[in-house]
Coordinates of C-alpha atoms in Angstrom, one line a residue:
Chain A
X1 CA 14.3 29.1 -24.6
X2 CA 15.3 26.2 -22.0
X3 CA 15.4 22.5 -23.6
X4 CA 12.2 21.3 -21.7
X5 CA 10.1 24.2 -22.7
X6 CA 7.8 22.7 -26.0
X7 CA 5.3 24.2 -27.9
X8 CA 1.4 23.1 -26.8
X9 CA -1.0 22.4 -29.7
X10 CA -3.7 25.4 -29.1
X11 CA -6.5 23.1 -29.1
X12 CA -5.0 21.1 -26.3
X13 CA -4.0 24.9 -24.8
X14 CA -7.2 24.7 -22.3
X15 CA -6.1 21.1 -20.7
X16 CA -3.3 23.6 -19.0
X17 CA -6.1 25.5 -17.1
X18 CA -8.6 22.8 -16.6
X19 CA -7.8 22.0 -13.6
X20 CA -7.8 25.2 -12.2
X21 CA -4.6 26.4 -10.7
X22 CA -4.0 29.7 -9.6
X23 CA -1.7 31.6 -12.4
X24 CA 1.0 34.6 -12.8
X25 CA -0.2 36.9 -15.1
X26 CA 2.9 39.2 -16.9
X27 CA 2.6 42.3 -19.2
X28 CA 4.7 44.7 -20.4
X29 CA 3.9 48.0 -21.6
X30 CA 6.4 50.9 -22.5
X31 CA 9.5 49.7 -20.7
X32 CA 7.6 48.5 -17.5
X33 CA 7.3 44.7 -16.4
X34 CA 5.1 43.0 -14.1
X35 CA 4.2 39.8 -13.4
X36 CA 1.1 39.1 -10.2
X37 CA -0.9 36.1 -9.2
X38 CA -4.6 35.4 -10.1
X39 CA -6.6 32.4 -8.4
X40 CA -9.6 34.2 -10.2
X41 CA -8.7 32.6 -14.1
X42 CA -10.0 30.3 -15.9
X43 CA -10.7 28.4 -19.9
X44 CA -13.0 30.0 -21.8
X45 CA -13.0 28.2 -24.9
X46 CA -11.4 25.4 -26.7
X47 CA -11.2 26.8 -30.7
X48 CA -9.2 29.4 -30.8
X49 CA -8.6 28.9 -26.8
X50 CA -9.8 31.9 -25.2
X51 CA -9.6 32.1 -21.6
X52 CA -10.9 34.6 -18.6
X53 CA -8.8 36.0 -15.5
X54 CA -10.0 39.3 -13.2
X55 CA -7.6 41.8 -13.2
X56 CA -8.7 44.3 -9.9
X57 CA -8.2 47.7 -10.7
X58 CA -5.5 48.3 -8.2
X59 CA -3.1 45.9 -9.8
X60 CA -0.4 47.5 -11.3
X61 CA -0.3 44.5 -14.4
X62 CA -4.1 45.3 -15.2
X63 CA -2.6 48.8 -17.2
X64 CA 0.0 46.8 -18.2
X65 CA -2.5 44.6 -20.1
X66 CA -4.6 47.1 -21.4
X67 CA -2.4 49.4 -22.5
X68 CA -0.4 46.5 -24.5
X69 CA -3.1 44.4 -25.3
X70 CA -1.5 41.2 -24.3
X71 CA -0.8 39.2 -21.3
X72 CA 0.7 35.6 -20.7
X73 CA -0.8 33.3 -18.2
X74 CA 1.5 30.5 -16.3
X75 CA 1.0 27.9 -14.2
X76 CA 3.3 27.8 -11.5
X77 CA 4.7 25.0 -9.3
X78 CA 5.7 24.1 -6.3
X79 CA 8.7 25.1 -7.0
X80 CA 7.4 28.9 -7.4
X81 CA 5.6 28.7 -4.0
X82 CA 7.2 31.6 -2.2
X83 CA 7.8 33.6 -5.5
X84 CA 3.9 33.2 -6.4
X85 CA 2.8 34.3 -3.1
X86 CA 5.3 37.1 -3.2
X87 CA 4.6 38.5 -6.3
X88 CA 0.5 38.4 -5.0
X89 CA 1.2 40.3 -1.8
X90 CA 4.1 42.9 -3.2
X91 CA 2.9 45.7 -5.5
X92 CA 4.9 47.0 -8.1
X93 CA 3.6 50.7 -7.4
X94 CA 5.1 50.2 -3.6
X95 CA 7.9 48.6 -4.5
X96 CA 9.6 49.3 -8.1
X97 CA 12.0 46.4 -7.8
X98 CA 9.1 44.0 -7.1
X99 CA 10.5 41.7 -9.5
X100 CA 13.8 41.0 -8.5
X101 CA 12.8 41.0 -4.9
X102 CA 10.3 38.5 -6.0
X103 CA 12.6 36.8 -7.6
X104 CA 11.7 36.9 -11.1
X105 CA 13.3 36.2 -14.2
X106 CA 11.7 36.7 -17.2
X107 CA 12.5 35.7 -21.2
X108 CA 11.0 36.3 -24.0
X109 CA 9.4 34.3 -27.2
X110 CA 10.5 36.2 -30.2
X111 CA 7.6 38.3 -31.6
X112 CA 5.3 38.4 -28.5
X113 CA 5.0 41.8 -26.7
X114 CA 4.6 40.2 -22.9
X115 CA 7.5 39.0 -20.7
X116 CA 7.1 34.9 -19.4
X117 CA 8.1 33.9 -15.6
X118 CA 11.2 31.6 -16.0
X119 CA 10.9 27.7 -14.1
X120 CA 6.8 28.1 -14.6
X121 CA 5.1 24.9 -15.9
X122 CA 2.9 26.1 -18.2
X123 CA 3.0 29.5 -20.5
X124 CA -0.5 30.3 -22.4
X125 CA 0.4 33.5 -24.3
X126 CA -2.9 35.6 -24.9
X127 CA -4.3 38.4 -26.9
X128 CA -7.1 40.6 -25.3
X129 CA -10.2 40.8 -26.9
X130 CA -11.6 44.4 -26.0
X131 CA -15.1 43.7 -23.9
X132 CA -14.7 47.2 -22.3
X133 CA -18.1 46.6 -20.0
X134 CA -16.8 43.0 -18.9
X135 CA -13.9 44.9 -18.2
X136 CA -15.0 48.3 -16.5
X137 CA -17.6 46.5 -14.8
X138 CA -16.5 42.8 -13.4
X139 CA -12.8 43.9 -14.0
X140 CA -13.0 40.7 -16.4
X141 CA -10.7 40.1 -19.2
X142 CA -10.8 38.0 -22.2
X143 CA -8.0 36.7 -23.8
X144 CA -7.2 34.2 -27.3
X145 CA -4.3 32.2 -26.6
X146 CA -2.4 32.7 -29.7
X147 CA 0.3 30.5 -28.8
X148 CA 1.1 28.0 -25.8
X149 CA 4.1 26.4 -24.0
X150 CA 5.0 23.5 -21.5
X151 CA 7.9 22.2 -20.0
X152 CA 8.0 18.5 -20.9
X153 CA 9.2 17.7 -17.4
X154 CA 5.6 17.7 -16.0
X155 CA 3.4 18.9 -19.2
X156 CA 3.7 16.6 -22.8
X157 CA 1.8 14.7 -24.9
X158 CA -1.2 16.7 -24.4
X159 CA -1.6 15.6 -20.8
X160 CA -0.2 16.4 -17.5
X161 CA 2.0 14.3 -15.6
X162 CA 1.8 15.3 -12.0
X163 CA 2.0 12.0 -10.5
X164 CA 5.4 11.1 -12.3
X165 CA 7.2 14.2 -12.0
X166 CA 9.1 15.5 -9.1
X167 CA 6.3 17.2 -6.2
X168 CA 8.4 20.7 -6.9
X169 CA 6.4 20.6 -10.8
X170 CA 2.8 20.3 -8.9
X171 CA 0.5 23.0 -9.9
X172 CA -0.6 25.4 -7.1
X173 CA -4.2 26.0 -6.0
X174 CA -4.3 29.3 -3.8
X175 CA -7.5 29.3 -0.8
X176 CA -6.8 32.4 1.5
X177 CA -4.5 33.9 3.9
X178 CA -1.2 32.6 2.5
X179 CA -2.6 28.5 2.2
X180 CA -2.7 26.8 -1.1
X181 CA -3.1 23.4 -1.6
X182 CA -0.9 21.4 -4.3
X183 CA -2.3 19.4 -6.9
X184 CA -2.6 15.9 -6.1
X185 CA -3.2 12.2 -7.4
X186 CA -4.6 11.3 -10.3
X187 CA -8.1 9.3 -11.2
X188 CA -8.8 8.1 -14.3
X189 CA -13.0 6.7 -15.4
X190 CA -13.3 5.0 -18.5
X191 CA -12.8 6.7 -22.1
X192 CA -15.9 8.7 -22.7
X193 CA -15.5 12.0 -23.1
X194 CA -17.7 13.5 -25.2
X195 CA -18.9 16.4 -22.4
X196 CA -22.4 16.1 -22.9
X197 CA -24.9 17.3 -20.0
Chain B
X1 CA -30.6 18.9 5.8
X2 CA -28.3 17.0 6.7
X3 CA -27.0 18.5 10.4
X4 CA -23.6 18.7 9.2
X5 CA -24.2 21.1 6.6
X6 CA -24.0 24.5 7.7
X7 CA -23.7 28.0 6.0
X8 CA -20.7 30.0 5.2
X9 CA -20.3 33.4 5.1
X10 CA -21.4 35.1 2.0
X11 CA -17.9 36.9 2.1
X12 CA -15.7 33.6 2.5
X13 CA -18.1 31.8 -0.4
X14 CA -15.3 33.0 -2.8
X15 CA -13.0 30.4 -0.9
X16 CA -15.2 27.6 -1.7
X17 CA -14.3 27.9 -5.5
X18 CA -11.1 29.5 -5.0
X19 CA -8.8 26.5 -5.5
X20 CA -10.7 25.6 -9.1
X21 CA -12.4 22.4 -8.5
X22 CA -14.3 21.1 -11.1
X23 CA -17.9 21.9 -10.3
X24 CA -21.7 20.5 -10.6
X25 CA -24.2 22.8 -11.8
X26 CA -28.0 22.3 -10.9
X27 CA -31.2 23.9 -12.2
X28 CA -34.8 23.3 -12.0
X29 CA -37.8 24.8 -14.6
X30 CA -41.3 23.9 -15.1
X31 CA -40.6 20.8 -13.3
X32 CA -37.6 19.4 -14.7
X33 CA -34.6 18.9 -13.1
X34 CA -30.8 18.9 -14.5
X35 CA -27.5 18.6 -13.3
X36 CA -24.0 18.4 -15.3
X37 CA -20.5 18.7 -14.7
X38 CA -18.4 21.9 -15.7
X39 CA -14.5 22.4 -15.2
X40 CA -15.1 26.3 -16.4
X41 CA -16.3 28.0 -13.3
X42 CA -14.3 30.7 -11.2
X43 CA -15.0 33.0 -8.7
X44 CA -15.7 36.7 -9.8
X45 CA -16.0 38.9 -6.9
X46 CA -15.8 38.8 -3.4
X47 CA -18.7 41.0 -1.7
X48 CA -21.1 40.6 -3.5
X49 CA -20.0 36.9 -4.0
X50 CA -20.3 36.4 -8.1
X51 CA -19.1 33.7 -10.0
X52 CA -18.5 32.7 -13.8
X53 CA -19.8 29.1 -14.8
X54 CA -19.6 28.4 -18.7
X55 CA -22.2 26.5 -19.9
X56 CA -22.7 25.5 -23.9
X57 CA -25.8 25.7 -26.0
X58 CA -26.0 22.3 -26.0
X59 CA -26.2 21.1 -22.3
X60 CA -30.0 21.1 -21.4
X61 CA -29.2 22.6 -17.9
X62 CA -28.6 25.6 -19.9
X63 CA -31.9 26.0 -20.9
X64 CA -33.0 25.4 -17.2
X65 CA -30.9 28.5 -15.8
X66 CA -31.7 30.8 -18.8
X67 CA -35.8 30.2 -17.7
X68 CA -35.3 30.2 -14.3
X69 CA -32.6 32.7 -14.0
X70 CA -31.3 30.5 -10.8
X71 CA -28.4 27.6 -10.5
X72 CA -26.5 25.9 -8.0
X73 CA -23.2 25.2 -8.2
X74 CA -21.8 22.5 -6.2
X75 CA -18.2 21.2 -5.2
X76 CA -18.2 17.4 -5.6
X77 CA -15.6 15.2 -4.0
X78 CA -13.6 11.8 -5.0
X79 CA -16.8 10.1 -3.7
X80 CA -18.7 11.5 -5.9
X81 CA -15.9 10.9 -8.5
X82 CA -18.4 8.5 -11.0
X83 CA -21.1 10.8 -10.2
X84 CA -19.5 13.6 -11.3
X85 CA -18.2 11.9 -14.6
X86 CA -21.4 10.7 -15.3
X87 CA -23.7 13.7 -14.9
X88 CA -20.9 15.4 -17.4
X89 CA -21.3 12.6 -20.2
X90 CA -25.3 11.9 -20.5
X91 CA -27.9 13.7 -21.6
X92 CA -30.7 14.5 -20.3
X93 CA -32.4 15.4 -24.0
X94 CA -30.7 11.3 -24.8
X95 CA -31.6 9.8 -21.1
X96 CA -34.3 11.5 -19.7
X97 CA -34.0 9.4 -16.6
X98 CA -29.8 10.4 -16.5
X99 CA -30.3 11.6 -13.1
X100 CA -31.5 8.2 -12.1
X101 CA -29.3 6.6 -14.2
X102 CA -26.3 8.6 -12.7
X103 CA -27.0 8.0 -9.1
X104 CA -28.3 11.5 -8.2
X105 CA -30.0 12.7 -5.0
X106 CA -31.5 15.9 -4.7
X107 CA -32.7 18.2 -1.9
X108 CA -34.1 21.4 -1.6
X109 CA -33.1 24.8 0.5
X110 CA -36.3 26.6 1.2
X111 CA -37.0 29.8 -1.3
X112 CA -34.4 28.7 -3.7
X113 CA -35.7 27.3 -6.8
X114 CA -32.7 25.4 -8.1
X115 CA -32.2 21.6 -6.5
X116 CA -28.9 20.8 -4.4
X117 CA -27.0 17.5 -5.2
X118 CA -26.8 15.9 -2.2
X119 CA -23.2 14.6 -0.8
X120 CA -21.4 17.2 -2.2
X121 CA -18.7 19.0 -0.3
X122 CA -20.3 22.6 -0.3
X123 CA -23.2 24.8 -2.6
X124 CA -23.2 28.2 -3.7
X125 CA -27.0 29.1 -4.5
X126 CA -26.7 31.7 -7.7
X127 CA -29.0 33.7 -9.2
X128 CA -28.3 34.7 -12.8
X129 CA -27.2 38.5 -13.3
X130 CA -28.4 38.8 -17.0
X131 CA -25.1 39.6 -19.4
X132 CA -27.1 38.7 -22.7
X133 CA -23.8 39.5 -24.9
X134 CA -21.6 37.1 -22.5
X135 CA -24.2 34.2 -22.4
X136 CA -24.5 34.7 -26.6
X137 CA -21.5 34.8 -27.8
X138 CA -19.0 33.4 -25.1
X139 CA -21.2 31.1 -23.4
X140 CA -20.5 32.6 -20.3
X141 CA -22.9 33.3 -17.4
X142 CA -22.4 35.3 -14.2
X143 CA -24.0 34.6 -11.0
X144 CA -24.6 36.4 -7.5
X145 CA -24.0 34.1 -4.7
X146 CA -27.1 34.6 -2.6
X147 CA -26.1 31.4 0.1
X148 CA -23.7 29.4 0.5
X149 CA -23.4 25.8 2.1
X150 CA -20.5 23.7 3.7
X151 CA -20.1 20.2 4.9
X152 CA -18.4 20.6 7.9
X153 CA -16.6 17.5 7.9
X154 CA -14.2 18.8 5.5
X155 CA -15.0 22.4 5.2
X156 CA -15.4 25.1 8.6
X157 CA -14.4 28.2 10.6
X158 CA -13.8 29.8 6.6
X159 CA -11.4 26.8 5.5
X160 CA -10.9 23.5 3.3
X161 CA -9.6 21.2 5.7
X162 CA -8.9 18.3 3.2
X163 CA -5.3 17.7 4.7
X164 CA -7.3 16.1 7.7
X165 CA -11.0 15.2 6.2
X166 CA -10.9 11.5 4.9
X167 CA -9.6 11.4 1.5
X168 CA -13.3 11.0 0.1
X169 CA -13.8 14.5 0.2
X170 CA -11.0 16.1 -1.8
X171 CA -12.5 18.3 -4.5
X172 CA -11.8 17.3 -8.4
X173 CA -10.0 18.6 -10.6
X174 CA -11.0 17.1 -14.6
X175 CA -8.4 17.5 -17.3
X176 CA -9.7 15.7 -20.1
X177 CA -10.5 11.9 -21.1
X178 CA -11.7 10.9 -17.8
X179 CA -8.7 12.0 -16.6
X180 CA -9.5 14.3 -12.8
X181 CA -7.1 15.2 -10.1
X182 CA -7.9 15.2 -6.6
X183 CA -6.7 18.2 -4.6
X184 CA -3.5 17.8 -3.0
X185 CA -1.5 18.5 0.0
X186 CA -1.5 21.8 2.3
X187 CA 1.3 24.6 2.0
X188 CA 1.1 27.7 3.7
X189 CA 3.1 31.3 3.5
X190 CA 3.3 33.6 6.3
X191 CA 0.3 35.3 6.9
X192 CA -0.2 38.0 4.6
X193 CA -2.9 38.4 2.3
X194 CA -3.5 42.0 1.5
X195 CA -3.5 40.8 -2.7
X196 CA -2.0 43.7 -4.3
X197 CA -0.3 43.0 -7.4

């Protein structure tokens, strides 16, 4: 695994999503790789993390996940602008060498049954937790984060670090039609955060 | 309402939340009104328009969906940045005047019985679709979008225009510890957006 890449406590895992960037979601199952883009995903809990993307049942990943069981969620970056769009508009039943016309490269953390998106900023590793009418129904999945990753170059200390970071490492935030917006400058109120309401 | 508010097509209202701001959810029952601040919400489903919002047994605007079976939830912007902080951090079972307290106007769409912050960049008006096991045990509620509401000074024709809107109206984007981006520059990818994955 690259240098950068460091291990994310799990109970910090849901600060990677909370600001709600559209995400790559991989799987593998029997051989067969994918890796497609979700705006639709978002935390779900802090302790374990658990967290909720919609997988539509046209995408090729979707089996992939619930024939393995597990999926990883990254955050991509400016960086990964064309590849994220490109591996949202390109399916893998179309074309078999999606990935590496994507550009894709994937590695693997020792022990986990899902492929992760190389130069991402943010890997949250997840295990589905069956909810077959979410599933059937909303095409909503449910997944514990059972472990999580950052590259320190934009993601450490628990906190992210957009606006000291090179603009390639901002998170993307898809709308429609081939426009996202990047993430942008920071505002900090007070301390408080107890999330009352 | 204020005249430049203006509805949006219930098939773009995805696009509203599709970029994962940080949202304010409203609800009204037996007289009392409550708004708080939730980072958890995402768009479920285009036509129908449905959306997830997670909202803990502890926030009191729970309570006011679950006996109403109606919220509203609505995109705030950087000038509504303490706002939006503060409605997330009181109580309204600790400050029964919080709405008061946290500068909070209101204003109602006729036949909708949920209130609308007013200020906000855009409203989706949601009536609860009852998921008893989802709202139990993960929290979780889903929501039809039955209307949907812009300001047209940063949102029309279907799109965000925050590249060109004064910089008050970027959407937010909480983290943790007071910590909130604002939404970020424009980048846009050919013009494809068939989605298949």
């Amino acid at each position: 695994m690259d240098e950068h890449i460091l291990p994310v406590e799990l109970e910090k895992a849901y600060r990677l999503l909370n600001h709600g960037p559209t995400v790559l979601v991989s799987a593998s199952h029997a051989g067969v790789d994918n890796v497609m883009a979700a705006a639709w995903s978002c935390a779900l809990d802090f302790a374990p993390p658990k967290v909720t993307v919609v997988l539509d049942k046209t995408a090729a990943t979707r089996a992939l996940v619930e024939h393995s069981g597990y999926f990883v969620l990254q955050v991509p970056n400016m960086g990964q602008l064309e590849l994220t769009h490109a591996v949202g508009s390109m399916s893998l039943a179309e074309t078999p060498d999606k990935l590496k016309r994507c550009g894709v490269e994937l590695f693997h953390v020792d022990g986990f049954n899902a492929p992760l998106v190389a130069g991402s900023s943010a890997w949250l590793l997840c295990e589905v937790i069956p909810e077959p009418r979410n599933q059937q129904h909303y095409d909503l999945f449910i997944g514990e984060v059972v472990a999580a990753y950052a590259d320190s170059r934009v993601f450490h200390n628990g906190h992210w670090h957009f606006e000291t970071a090179d603009p390639r490492w901002r998170s993307l935030h898809y709308i429609a039609g081939g426009q996202f917006y990047a993430i942008g400058e920071s505002a900090v109120i007070g301390v408080n955060d107890h999330g009352a309401a």
